[in-house]
Short mmCIF file of C-alpha atoms and ligand atoms in Angstrom, two decimals:
data_model
loop_
_atom_site.label_atom_id
_atom_site.label_comp_id
_atom_site.label_asym_id
_atom_site.label_seq_id
_atom_site.Cartn_x
_atom_site.Cartn_y
_atom_site.Cartn_z
CA MET A 1 147.40 41.17 161.62
CA LEU A 2 147.85 39.92 165.17
CA ALA A 3 146.78 42.01 168.16
CA THR A 4 149.46 42.64 170.78
CA ARG A 5 148.71 43.14 174.46
CA ASN A 6 150.12 46.07 176.38
CA PRO A 7 151.67 44.71 179.61
CA ARG A 8 150.82 47.87 181.58
CA THR A 9 147.14 47.98 180.67
CA GLY A 10 146.32 44.42 179.65
CA GLU A 11 144.66 45.88 176.53
CA SER A 12 145.42 44.97 172.94
CA ASP A 13 146.57 48.28 171.50
CA HIS A 14 148.89 47.31 168.65
CA ASP A 15 148.44 45.32 165.45
CA MET A 16 151.37 43.39 164.11
CA PRO A 17 151.67 42.20 160.50
CA VAL A 18 151.98 38.43 160.22
CA PHE A 19 154.37 37.06 157.60
CA ASP A 20 153.15 33.81 156.08
CA ALA A 21 155.42 31.10 154.70
CA GLU A 22 155.38 32.58 151.19
CA GLN A 23 156.33 36.02 152.42
CA VAL A 24 159.14 34.61 154.55
CA ALA A 25 160.38 32.68 151.53
CA ALA A 26 160.31 35.87 149.45
CA VAL A 27 162.35 37.76 152.04
CA ALA A 28 164.82 34.87 152.26
CA HIS A 29 165.11 34.75 148.47
CA ALA A 30 165.91 38.47 148.29
CA LEU A 31 168.50 38.20 151.06
CA ARG A 32 170.09 35.15 149.51
CA GLN A 33 170.63 37.19 146.33
CA ALA A 34 172.25 40.02 148.28
CA GLN A 35 174.39 37.94 150.64
CA PRO A 36 177.32 37.05 148.32
CA ALA A 37 178.04 40.73 147.69
CA TRP A 38 177.85 41.45 151.43
CA ALA A 39 180.24 38.57 152.19
CA ALA A 40 182.58 39.74 149.41
CA LEU A 41 182.91 43.22 150.90
CA PRO A 42 186.18 43.80 152.71
CA LEU A 43 185.59 43.22 156.43
CA ALA A 44 186.33 46.89 157.08
CA ASP A 45 183.39 47.87 154.87
CA ARG A 46 180.96 45.52 156.64
CA LEU A 47 182.17 46.88 159.97
CA ALA A 48 181.76 50.47 158.72
CA ARG A 49 178.06 49.75 158.02
CA LEU A 50 177.65 48.29 161.50
CA ALA A 51 179.43 51.29 163.03
CA GLN A 52 176.86 53.49 161.26
CA LEU A 53 174.11 51.31 162.67
CA ALA A 54 175.45 51.78 166.21
CA ASP A 55 175.67 55.55 165.69
CA ALA A 56 172.16 55.68 164.23
CA MET A 57 170.81 53.72 167.18
CA VAL A 58 172.45 56.20 169.54
CA ALA A 59 170.91 59.09 167.60
CA ASP A 60 167.46 57.47 167.83
CA ALA A 61 167.97 55.94 171.27
CA THR A 62 164.96 57.68 172.77
CA ALA A 63 162.53 56.48 170.10
CA LEU A 64 163.95 52.98 170.33
CA ALA A 65 163.77 52.88 174.14
CA ASP A 66 160.22 54.28 174.02
CA ALA A 67 159.13 51.48 171.69
CA ILE A 68 160.77 48.81 173.87
CA ALA A 69 159.16 50.40 176.94
CA ALA A 70 155.77 50.12 175.18
CA ASP A 71 156.55 46.47 174.47
CA THR A 72 157.78 45.54 177.94
CA GLY A 73 156.10 48.09 180.23
CA ARG A 74 159.41 49.08 181.83
CA ARG A 75 161.68 52.07 181.28
CA THR A 76 165.05 51.54 182.98
CA GLU A 77 165.69 48.16 181.37
CA SER A 78 164.57 49.50 177.98
CA VAL A 79 167.14 52.31 178.08
CA MET A 80 169.78 49.79 179.19
CA GLU A 81 168.76 47.45 176.37
CA VAL A 82 169.49 50.10 173.75
CA GLN A 83 172.82 50.91 175.38
CA GLY A 84 173.65 47.21 175.67
CA THR A 85 172.87 46.56 172.01
CA VAL A 86 175.04 49.48 170.90
CA GLY A 87 177.76 48.13 173.19
CA THR A 88 177.47 44.70 171.55
CA ILE A 89 177.90 46.18 168.07
CA ARG A 90 180.90 48.24 169.15
CA ARG A 91 182.59 45.28 170.83
CA TRP A 92 182.39 43.35 167.55
CA LEU A 93 183.86 46.35 165.72
CA ASP A 94 186.86 46.12 168.04
CA ASP A 95 187.24 42.35 168.07
CA ALA A 96 186.34 41.24 164.54
CA PRO A 97 189.48 42.42 162.68
CA GLY A 98 191.69 40.29 164.93
CA LEU A 99 189.36 37.31 164.87
CA LEU A 100 188.77 37.35 161.13
CA ALA A 101 192.31 38.19 160.02
CA ASP A 102 193.39 35.91 157.19
CA GLU A 103 195.01 32.81 158.58
CA ALA A 104 198.49 32.24 157.20
CA PRO A 105 198.94 29.30 154.82
CA TYR A 106 201.01 26.49 156.26
CA ARG A 107 202.82 23.42 155.03
CA SER A 108 200.82 20.28 155.69
CA ARG A 109 202.40 17.21 157.28
CA VAL A 110 201.86 15.81 153.80
CA ALA A 111 205.03 17.49 152.72
CA HIS A 112 204.23 18.67 149.18
CA ILE A 113 200.84 20.19 150.12
CA THR A 114 200.21 23.70 151.42
CA VAL A 115 197.02 24.39 153.35
CA GLU A 116 195.35 27.75 152.75
CA PRO A 117 192.54 28.13 155.36
CA GLN A 118 189.36 29.90 154.21
CA ARG A 119 186.07 30.89 155.79
CA ARG A 120 182.73 30.74 153.99
CA ALA A 121 179.80 32.48 155.65
CA TYR A 122 176.44 30.76 155.68
CA GLY A 123 173.93 32.43 153.34
CA VAL A 124 170.94 33.29 155.52
CA ALA A 125 171.05 33.18 159.32
CA GLY A 126 167.55 32.84 160.80
CA ILE A 127 167.20 34.32 164.27
CA ILE A 128 164.19 33.72 166.51
CA SER A 129 163.99 35.76 169.69
CA PRO A 130 161.84 35.90 172.86
CA TRP A 131 159.97 38.76 174.54
CA ASN A 132 162.00 39.30 177.70
CA PHE A 133 164.70 41.47 176.06
CA PRO A 134 163.23 42.02 172.60
CA LEU A 135 165.96 44.20 171.07
CA ILE A 136 169.13 42.76 172.51
CA LEU A 137 168.09 39.15 172.00
CA SER A 138 167.21 39.94 168.38
CA MET A 139 170.59 41.57 167.73
CA ILE A 140 172.99 39.55 169.92
CA ASP A 141 173.34 36.87 167.23
CA ALA A 142 172.43 39.07 164.26
CA VAL A 143 175.52 41.26 164.70
CA PRO A 144 178.20 38.52 164.66
CA ALA A 145 176.31 36.85 161.79
CA LEU A 146 176.51 40.08 159.76
CA VAL A 147 180.16 40.53 160.73
CA ALA A 148 180.88 37.01 159.44
CA GLY A 149 179.19 37.81 156.11
CA CYS A 150 175.75 36.21 156.51
CA ALA A 151 172.48 37.87 155.61
CA VAL A 152 170.12 37.86 158.60
CA ILE A 153 166.38 37.47 159.08
CA VAL A 154 165.04 38.05 162.58
CA LYS A 155 161.68 36.86 163.85
CA PRO A 156 161.01 38.65 167.13
CA SER A 157 158.44 37.52 169.67
CA GLU A 158 154.80 38.22 168.88
CA ALA A 159 154.49 39.56 172.44
CA THR A 160 156.91 42.45 171.85
CA PRO A 161 156.96 43.61 168.20
CA ARG A 162 156.65 47.40 168.64
CA PHE A 163 160.39 48.07 168.52
CA VAL A 164 160.67 46.55 165.03
CA ALA A 165 159.28 49.51 163.08
CA VAL A 166 161.65 51.95 164.82
CA LEU A 167 164.64 49.67 164.29
CA GLN A 168 163.77 49.13 160.63
CA ARG A 169 163.63 52.89 160.09
CA ILE A 170 167.11 53.12 161.57
CA ILE A 171 168.41 50.21 159.47
CA ALA A 172 166.90 51.80 156.33
CA ARG A 173 169.25 54.77 156.72
CA ILE A 174 172.39 52.60 156.49
CA ASP A 175 173.69 52.05 152.99
CA GLY A 176 173.47 48.37 152.01
CA LEU A 177 172.18 47.10 155.35
CA PRO A 178 168.47 46.72 154.52
CA SER A 179 169.32 44.22 151.81
CA VAL A 180 170.98 41.88 154.33
CA LEU A 181 169.09 42.53 157.60
CA ARG A 182 165.32 42.09 157.69
CA PHE A 183 162.60 41.38 160.25
CA VAL A 184 159.60 39.11 159.75
CA THR A 185 156.89 39.41 162.39
CA GLY A 186 154.42 36.76 163.44
CA ALA A 187 154.06 33.88 165.89
CA GLY A 188 155.14 30.23 165.82
CA PRO A 189 154.20 29.49 162.18
CA THR A 190 156.33 32.44 161.00
CA GLY A 191 159.20 31.06 163.11
CA GLU A 192 158.83 27.63 161.53
CA ALA A 193 158.76 29.19 158.06
CA LEU A 194 161.97 31.02 158.91
CA VAL A 195 163.72 27.83 160.03
CA ARG A 196 162.75 26.26 156.70
CA GLN A 197 164.43 29.15 154.84
CA SER A 198 167.60 29.38 156.93
CA ASP A 199 171.11 28.05 156.42
CA VAL A 200 171.90 28.40 160.13
CA VAL A 201 169.43 29.00 162.96
CA CYS A 202 169.87 30.79 166.29
CA PHE A 203 166.93 30.39 168.64
CA THR A 204 166.41 31.96 172.06
CA GLY A 205 163.36 30.90 174.00
CA SER A 206 161.79 28.10 175.97
CA VAL A 207 162.98 24.51 176.08
CA ARG A 208 159.66 23.33 174.67
CA THR A 209 159.85 25.51 171.55
CA GLY A 210 163.62 25.07 171.30
CA ARG A 211 163.18 21.33 171.01
CA ARG A 212 160.68 21.80 168.15
CA VAL A 213 163.02 24.23 166.41
CA GLY A 214 165.90 21.78 166.85
CA LEU A 215 163.87 18.95 165.32
CA LEU A 216 162.78 21.11 162.41
CA ALA A 217 166.34 22.27 161.79
CA ALA A 218 167.42 18.63 161.74
CA GLU A 219 164.75 17.95 159.11
CA VAL A 220 165.88 20.92 157.01
CA PHE A 221 169.45 19.75 157.75
CA VAL A 222 170.94 23.02 158.96
CA PRO A 223 172.93 23.75 162.14
CA VAL A 224 170.99 25.21 165.05
CA HIS A 225 172.12 27.03 168.17
CA LEU A 226 169.62 26.95 171.01
CA GLU A 227 169.70 29.29 174.04
CA LEU A 228 166.90 28.11 176.31
CA GLY A 229 165.48 28.41 179.80
CA GLY A 230 167.03 27.83 183.20
CA LYS A 231 166.40 27.20 186.88
CA ASP A 232 169.57 28.82 188.13
CA ALA A 233 170.63 28.08 191.69
CA ALA A 234 172.64 30.19 194.11
CA ILE A 235 174.74 28.59 196.85
CA VAL A 236 175.58 30.80 199.83
CA CYS A 237 178.29 29.22 201.98
CA ALA A 238 178.84 29.78 205.70
CA ASP A 239 181.93 31.85 204.91
CA ALA A 240 180.11 34.19 202.50
CA ASP A 241 179.91 37.94 203.00
CA ILE A 242 176.21 37.85 203.88
CA PRO A 243 175.15 41.48 203.23
CA ARG A 244 176.96 41.36 199.88
CA ALA A 245 175.37 38.03 198.92
CA ALA A 246 171.91 39.33 199.87
CA ARG A 247 172.33 42.48 197.80
CA ALA A 248 173.69 40.62 194.76
CA LEU A 249 170.95 37.99 194.92
CA ALA A 250 168.19 40.56 195.31
CA TRP A 251 169.33 41.95 191.98
CA GLY A 252 170.08 38.54 190.45
CA SER A 253 166.60 37.25 191.18
CA MET A 254 164.47 40.39 190.89
CA GLY A 255 166.30 42.35 188.15
CA ALA A 256 164.05 42.75 185.09
CA ALA A 257 161.30 41.51 187.46
CA GLY A 258 162.88 38.05 187.30
CA GLN A 259 162.14 37.80 183.59
CA SER A 260 165.55 36.82 182.36
CA CYS A 261 166.86 33.40 181.51
CA MET A 262 169.78 33.65 183.94
CA SER A 263 167.68 34.93 186.81
CA ILE A 264 168.47 33.24 190.12
CA GLU A 265 165.47 31.04 190.83
CA ARG A 266 166.52 29.01 193.88
CA CYS A 267 168.77 29.95 196.76
CA TYR A 268 170.49 27.36 198.98
CA VAL A 269 172.05 28.80 202.14
CA GLN A 270 174.30 27.05 204.66
CA ARG A 271 172.15 26.48 207.75
CA SER A 272 174.48 28.35 210.13
CA VAL A 273 174.02 31.64 208.20
CA TYR A 274 170.50 30.99 206.95
CA ASP A 275 168.66 33.32 209.38
CA ALA A 276 171.15 36.15 208.91
CA PHE A 277 170.98 35.78 205.13
CA VAL A 278 167.18 35.63 204.99
CA SER A 279 166.87 38.81 207.12
CA ALA A 280 169.36 40.64 204.90
CA LEU A 281 167.61 39.46 201.73
CA VAL A 282 164.15 40.41 202.93
CA ALA A 283 165.46 43.86 203.90
CA GLU A 284 166.75 44.31 200.33
CA VAL A 285 163.67 42.93 198.58
CA ALA A 286 161.02 44.58 200.75
CA GLY A 287 162.29 47.98 199.60
CA LEU A 288 161.73 47.26 195.90
CA GLN A 289 158.78 49.01 194.27
CA HIS A 290 156.73 48.43 191.17
CA CYS A 291 157.28 50.88 188.33
CA TRP A 292 153.70 52.02 188.82
CA PRO A 293 151.94 54.33 188.22
CA ASP A 294 155.07 56.12 187.00
CA ILE A 295 157.02 53.94 184.54
CA GLY A 296 160.17 55.83 185.49
CA ALA A 297 159.87 55.06 189.21
CA GLY A 298 160.58 51.85 191.12
CA GLN A 299 162.56 48.81 190.04
CA ILE A 300 160.06 46.05 189.23
CA GLY A 301 158.13 46.10 185.95
CA PRO A 302 154.99 44.19 185.02
CA ILE A 303 154.82 40.58 183.85
CA ILE A 304 155.31 41.12 180.13
CA SER A 305 153.80 37.98 178.63
CA ALA A 306 150.15 37.17 179.35
CA VAL A 307 151.07 33.49 179.05
CA GLN A 308 153.32 33.78 182.11
CA VAL A 309 150.71 35.28 184.45
CA PRO A 310 148.84 32.05 185.26
CA ILE A 311 152.13 30.15 185.49
CA VAL A 312 153.50 32.54 188.12
CA GLN A 313 150.17 32.46 189.98
CA ARG A 314 150.19 28.67 189.95
CA HIS A 315 153.76 28.49 191.29
CA LEU A 316 152.96 30.87 194.14
CA ALA A 317 149.65 29.20 195.04
CA ASP A 318 151.22 25.73 194.91
CA ALA A 319 154.10 26.78 197.19
CA LEU A 320 151.85 28.52 199.72
CA ALA A 321 149.39 25.60 199.74
CA LYS A 322 152.26 23.19 200.45
CA GLY A 323 153.50 25.16 203.44
CA ALA A 324 155.83 27.86 202.04
CA ARG A 325 155.75 31.28 203.69
CA ALA A 326 156.18 34.59 201.87
CA LEU A 327 158.30 36.85 204.09
CA THR A 328 157.62 39.67 201.68
CA GLY A 329 155.31 39.77 198.66
CA GLY A 330 153.61 36.52 197.71
CA GLN A 331 151.06 37.38 195.03
CA VAL A 332 150.43 38.76 191.57
CA VAL A 333 148.43 41.97 191.76
CA ASN A 334 146.47 43.88 189.14
CA LYS A 335 147.49 47.50 188.62
CA GLY A 336 145.80 49.39 185.83
CA GLY A 337 144.97 46.14 183.99
CA GLY A 338 148.58 44.86 184.03
CA ALA A 339 149.77 41.91 186.12
CA TRP A 340 152.54 42.69 188.62
CA CYS A 341 154.31 40.13 190.75
CA GLU A 342 155.10 41.45 194.20
CA PRO A 343 158.83 41.08 194.89
CA THR A 344 158.66 37.82 196.84
CA VAL A 345 160.94 35.89 199.20
CA LEU A 346 159.69 32.40 200.04
CA VAL A 347 160.90 30.21 202.92
CA ASN A 348 159.82 26.75 204.18
CA VAL A 349 160.11 25.59 200.58
CA THR A 350 160.65 22.00 199.39
CA HIS A 351 161.52 20.35 196.13
CA GLU A 352 157.92 19.16 195.86
CA MET A 353 156.93 22.72 194.93
CA ALA A 354 156.82 23.87 191.29
CA VAL A 355 158.58 27.08 192.30
CA MET A 356 161.68 24.99 193.10
CA THR A 357 161.65 22.86 189.96
CA GLU A 358 160.02 24.74 187.06
CA GLU A 359 161.14 28.02 185.52
CA THR A 360 159.37 30.90 187.35
CA PHE A 361 159.67 33.96 185.14
CA ALA A 362 158.95 36.49 187.93
CA ALA A 363 160.38 38.36 190.92
CA VAL A 364 160.28 35.35 193.22
CA LEU A 365 163.17 33.86 195.21
CA PRO A 366 162.65 30.70 197.29
CA VAL A 367 165.34 30.17 199.93
CA MET A 368 166.23 26.84 201.52
CA PRO A 369 168.88 25.86 204.11
CA PHE A 370 171.51 23.16 203.40
CA ASP A 371 173.81 21.25 205.72
CA ASP A 372 176.91 20.53 203.66
CA ASP A 373 178.39 21.25 200.24
CA ASP A 374 177.49 17.84 198.84
CA GLN A 375 173.85 18.46 199.59
CA ALA A 376 173.90 21.95 198.08
CA VAL A 377 175.62 20.74 194.90
CA ALA A 378 173.23 17.79 194.54
CA TRP A 379 170.23 20.08 194.92
CA ALA A 380 171.61 22.70 192.54
CA ASN A 381 172.25 19.98 189.93
CA GLY A 382 168.92 18.26 190.54
CA THR A 383 167.26 19.79 187.49
CA ASP A 384 167.09 19.24 183.75
CA TYR A 385 168.30 22.81 183.25
CA GLY A 386 171.95 23.89 183.19
CA LEU A 387 172.16 27.53 182.14
CA SER A 388 174.06 29.28 184.93
CA GLY A 389 174.37 29.63 188.68
CA CYS A 390 176.37 31.32 191.42
CA VAL A 391 178.40 30.62 194.54
CA PHE A 392 179.16 32.95 197.43
CA SER A 393 182.19 32.27 199.65
CA GLN A 394 185.02 34.53 200.78
CA ASP A 395 187.36 31.57 200.32
CA LEU A 396 187.78 31.63 196.54
CA ASP A 397 189.20 28.12 196.40
CA HIS A 398 186.15 26.87 198.24
CA ALA A 399 183.88 28.73 195.79
CA ARG A 400 185.82 27.38 192.80
CA ALA A 401 185.60 23.82 194.13
CA ILE A 402 181.82 24.09 194.33
CA ALA A 403 181.57 25.89 190.96
CA ALA A 404 183.52 23.09 189.27
CA ARG A 405 180.89 20.59 190.40
CA LEU A 406 177.92 22.59 189.08
CA GLN A 407 176.41 21.39 185.82
CA ALA A 408 175.82 24.79 184.22
CA GLY A 409 177.49 26.95 181.60
CA ALA A 410 178.36 30.09 183.57
CA ILE A 411 178.97 30.26 187.31
CA SER A 412 179.20 33.70 188.90
CA ILE A 413 181.42 33.76 191.98
CA ASN A 414 180.57 36.31 194.69
CA ASP A 415 178.10 37.95 192.30
CA ALA A 416 174.90 36.89 190.59
CA ALA A 417 173.69 36.50 187.03
CA LEU A 418 176.88 37.92 185.50
CA THR A 419 176.31 36.06 182.23
CA ALA A 420 174.21 38.85 180.84
CA MET A 421 176.78 41.49 181.72
CA VAL A 422 180.00 39.76 180.66
CA TYR A 423 179.97 39.25 176.92
CA ASP A 424 183.53 38.08 176.48
CA ALA A 425 183.32 34.81 178.39
CA PRO A 426 182.68 31.82 176.10
CA LYS A 427 180.21 29.39 177.64
CA GLN A 428 177.77 26.75 176.55
CA SER A 429 174.52 25.64 178.09
CA PHE A 430 174.44 22.31 179.89
CA LYS A 431 171.62 19.77 179.75
CA ARG A 432 168.30 21.07 178.38
CA SER A 433 169.25 24.75 178.64
CA GLY A 434 170.66 24.73 175.17
CA LEU A 435 172.64 23.23 172.37
CA GLY A 436 175.28 24.48 169.99
CA GLY A 437 178.19 26.90 170.01
CA SER A 438 178.92 29.70 172.46
CA ARG A 439 176.98 32.91 171.92
CA MET A 440 179.43 34.78 174.11
CA GLY A 441 183.08 35.52 173.47
CA LYS A 442 185.24 34.89 170.46
CA PRO A 443 183.80 31.49 169.46
CA SER A 444 180.47 33.22 168.81
CA LEU A 445 181.61 34.21 165.30
CA GLN A 446 182.48 30.64 164.36
CA ARG A 447 178.80 29.73 164.39
CA PHE A 448 178.28 31.75 161.22
CA TYR A 449 180.84 30.36 158.81
CA ARG A 450 182.16 27.05 157.66
CA GLN A 451 185.86 26.42 157.36
CA GLN A 452 187.05 25.61 153.90
CA ALA A 453 190.56 24.46 153.08
CA PHE A 454 192.46 25.02 149.84
CA LEU A 455 194.94 22.12 149.60
CA VAL A 456 197.61 23.20 147.14
CA ASN A 457 200.01 20.77 145.53
CA ASP A 458 203.45 22.40 145.05
CA GLY A 459 204.06 20.58 141.76
CA THR A 460 205.26 17.28 143.13
CA PRO A 461 203.47 14.18 141.74
CA SER A 462 201.48 12.74 144.65
CA PRO A 463 202.86 9.34 145.67
CA TRP A 464 199.34 7.80 145.76
CA TRP A 465 198.60 8.52 142.11
CA PHE A 466 198.11 5.46 139.89
CA ALA A 467 201.46 4.16 138.82
CA GLY A 468 200.48 4.44 135.18
CA ALA A 469 199.24 8.00 135.42
CA GLY A 470 200.92 10.18 132.85
CA ASN A 471 200.93 7.38 130.24
CA PRO A 472 198.85 8.07 127.15
CA PRO A 473 195.20 7.01 127.61
CA ARG A 474 194.51 3.43 126.63
P1 NAD B 1 159.02 30.82 173.41
O1 NAD B 1 159.78 29.57 173.24
O2 NAD B 1 157.58 30.75 173.70
O3 NAD B 1 159.15 31.74 172.10
C1 NAD B 1 160.40 32.16 171.60
C2 NAD B 1 160.26 32.50 170.13
O4 NAD B 1 159.95 31.32 169.40
C3 NAD B 1 159.14 33.50 169.82
O5 NAD B 1 159.61 34.40 168.85
C4 NAD B 1 158.05 32.60 169.24
O6 NAD B 1 157.18 33.25 168.37
C5 NAD B 1 158.88 31.58 168.52
N1 NAD B 1 158.18 30.32 168.24
C6 NAD B 1 157.11 29.79 168.88
N2 NAD B 1 156.79 28.60 168.35
C7 NAD B 1 157.67 28.37 167.35
C8 NAD B 1 157.87 27.30 166.43
N3 NAD B 1 157.10 26.22 166.44
N4 NAD B 1 158.88 27.39 165.54
C9 NAD B 1 159.70 28.47 165.54
N5 NAD B 1 159.56 29.52 166.38
C10 NAD B 1 158.56 29.47 167.28
O7 NAD B 1 159.80 31.64 174.53
P2 NAD B 1 159.37 33.04 175.20
O8 NAD B 1 158.25 32.77 176.14
O9 NAD B 1 159.24 34.08 174.16
O10 NAD B 1 160.69 33.39 176.04
C11 NAD B 1 160.91 32.97 177.33
C12 NAD B 1 161.87 31.80 177.36
O11 NAD B 1 163.09 32.17 176.73
C13 NAD B 1 162.25 31.40 178.76
O12 NAD B 1 162.26 29.99 178.88
C14 NAD B 1 163.66 31.95 178.92
O13 NAD B 1 164.43 31.30 179.90
C15 NAD B 1 164.20 31.79 177.55
N6 NAD B 1 165.34 32.66 177.32
C16 NAD B 1 166.59 32.11 177.18
C17 NAD B 1 167.70 32.93 177.01
C18 NAD B 1 169.09 32.37 176.87
O14 NAD B 1 169.98 33.09 176.44
N7 NAD B 1 169.32 31.12 177.23
C19 NAD B 1 167.53 34.31 176.97
C20 NAD B 1 166.25 34.83 177.13
C21 NAD B 1 165.15 34.00 177.28
#
């Protein structure tokens, strides 16, 4: 058993079973036995099971949201997470029949051969998820994998395991689903054991762990899809709608208390509108409240992971010591034993500060003026990360021209952090923010099957056969 900390009280109040390598192997063995029958089901039957799962999650939405709220210490996002996960399942129900329709055979350019395209699902998809959105990031890859015909094992974060029991009770009610969708709880060693048992791996988490998972997957020799961290930049041009940009960026940087991968972490503002923007942003941010003592009030939840608390404190202290000023917020405070980052706007920042270069998983937005587009683009790209970003300009061509120069997978224009909201836009991470196929949009499904081709000879002797073929054996 592993004790789990409650982010609202700081106390360990939950014990989580830890699956060792043998137990993970046993789960994988059972799923590998069940997977061929799941893949052989007509697509409509697999989708019917997933439709039942979505309905069952709706029926138990309160219990599920309560468990996620206990994991994360926040209510509004937990309710949205359940709704978002149900939405993800239902989108696949709509899209999968078109995407997985049998492809018509066609005549090859090799004239006497017909190609009959096939798809073969991987056996076991291993999914490793982080703590910042425990349910949705466990299911976002699990659902298309199940649609494609894989069996799925999920290892959620050890920081947020409380939702698992509720979800497993829901899954247990769906005919056939428990034999192809299982959870194994534990920390890093359980994750490594899962990679060793997987035929395809989807990992969401930090760059540091992602790199280890990638190396291990290479050793096991299975494909791996990595969705990692970011240091997303916003660029606010002189011709931006300033109140709108301020409102969008307050949400984009402080939503989920800044604990999402595509959170805006740096804001570059054209010098001529810098003062107006900063005033508008501070007005937005200063009004945000912690969800404390009432979990249902306010907008900003606690720092979920104990590991992050000293990192956020270090980033703030480093920035303030090097001359940054907090126009609102500026510290991590203790409320009831939990750690809460005050919604913070920093100015007088430089690229010598950790808050401008390292991932800050908290409600902190440093703002810096720029002089021209080249400078803003160079600064935005001056990072090893390349997850997403945003540009604000009322001249859409101007915004597009800047967006095209940004080295990141998803660029929101005149809005912030849209990646998490828009599921149908294929995108890949740039640089160290990830590796592998698109999680979003139609290509997402392709990660879970291999293409196989039947190459059918129409009866014509192939011209490359040995000239003597057909003669009696010598
Ligand atoms: P983390 O890398 O510490 O852990 C992620 C998962 O990996 C956990 O389940 C953990 O138990 C597991 N793990 C740890 N060591 C392992 C190992 N050696 N082998 C296999 N699995 C192992 O990340 P975290 O702190 O839980 O999450 C925060 C990070 O996730 C941030 O960097 C954030 O940006 C990133 N993130 C990315 C996305 C995205 O879509 N790109 C989404 C959400 C979060």
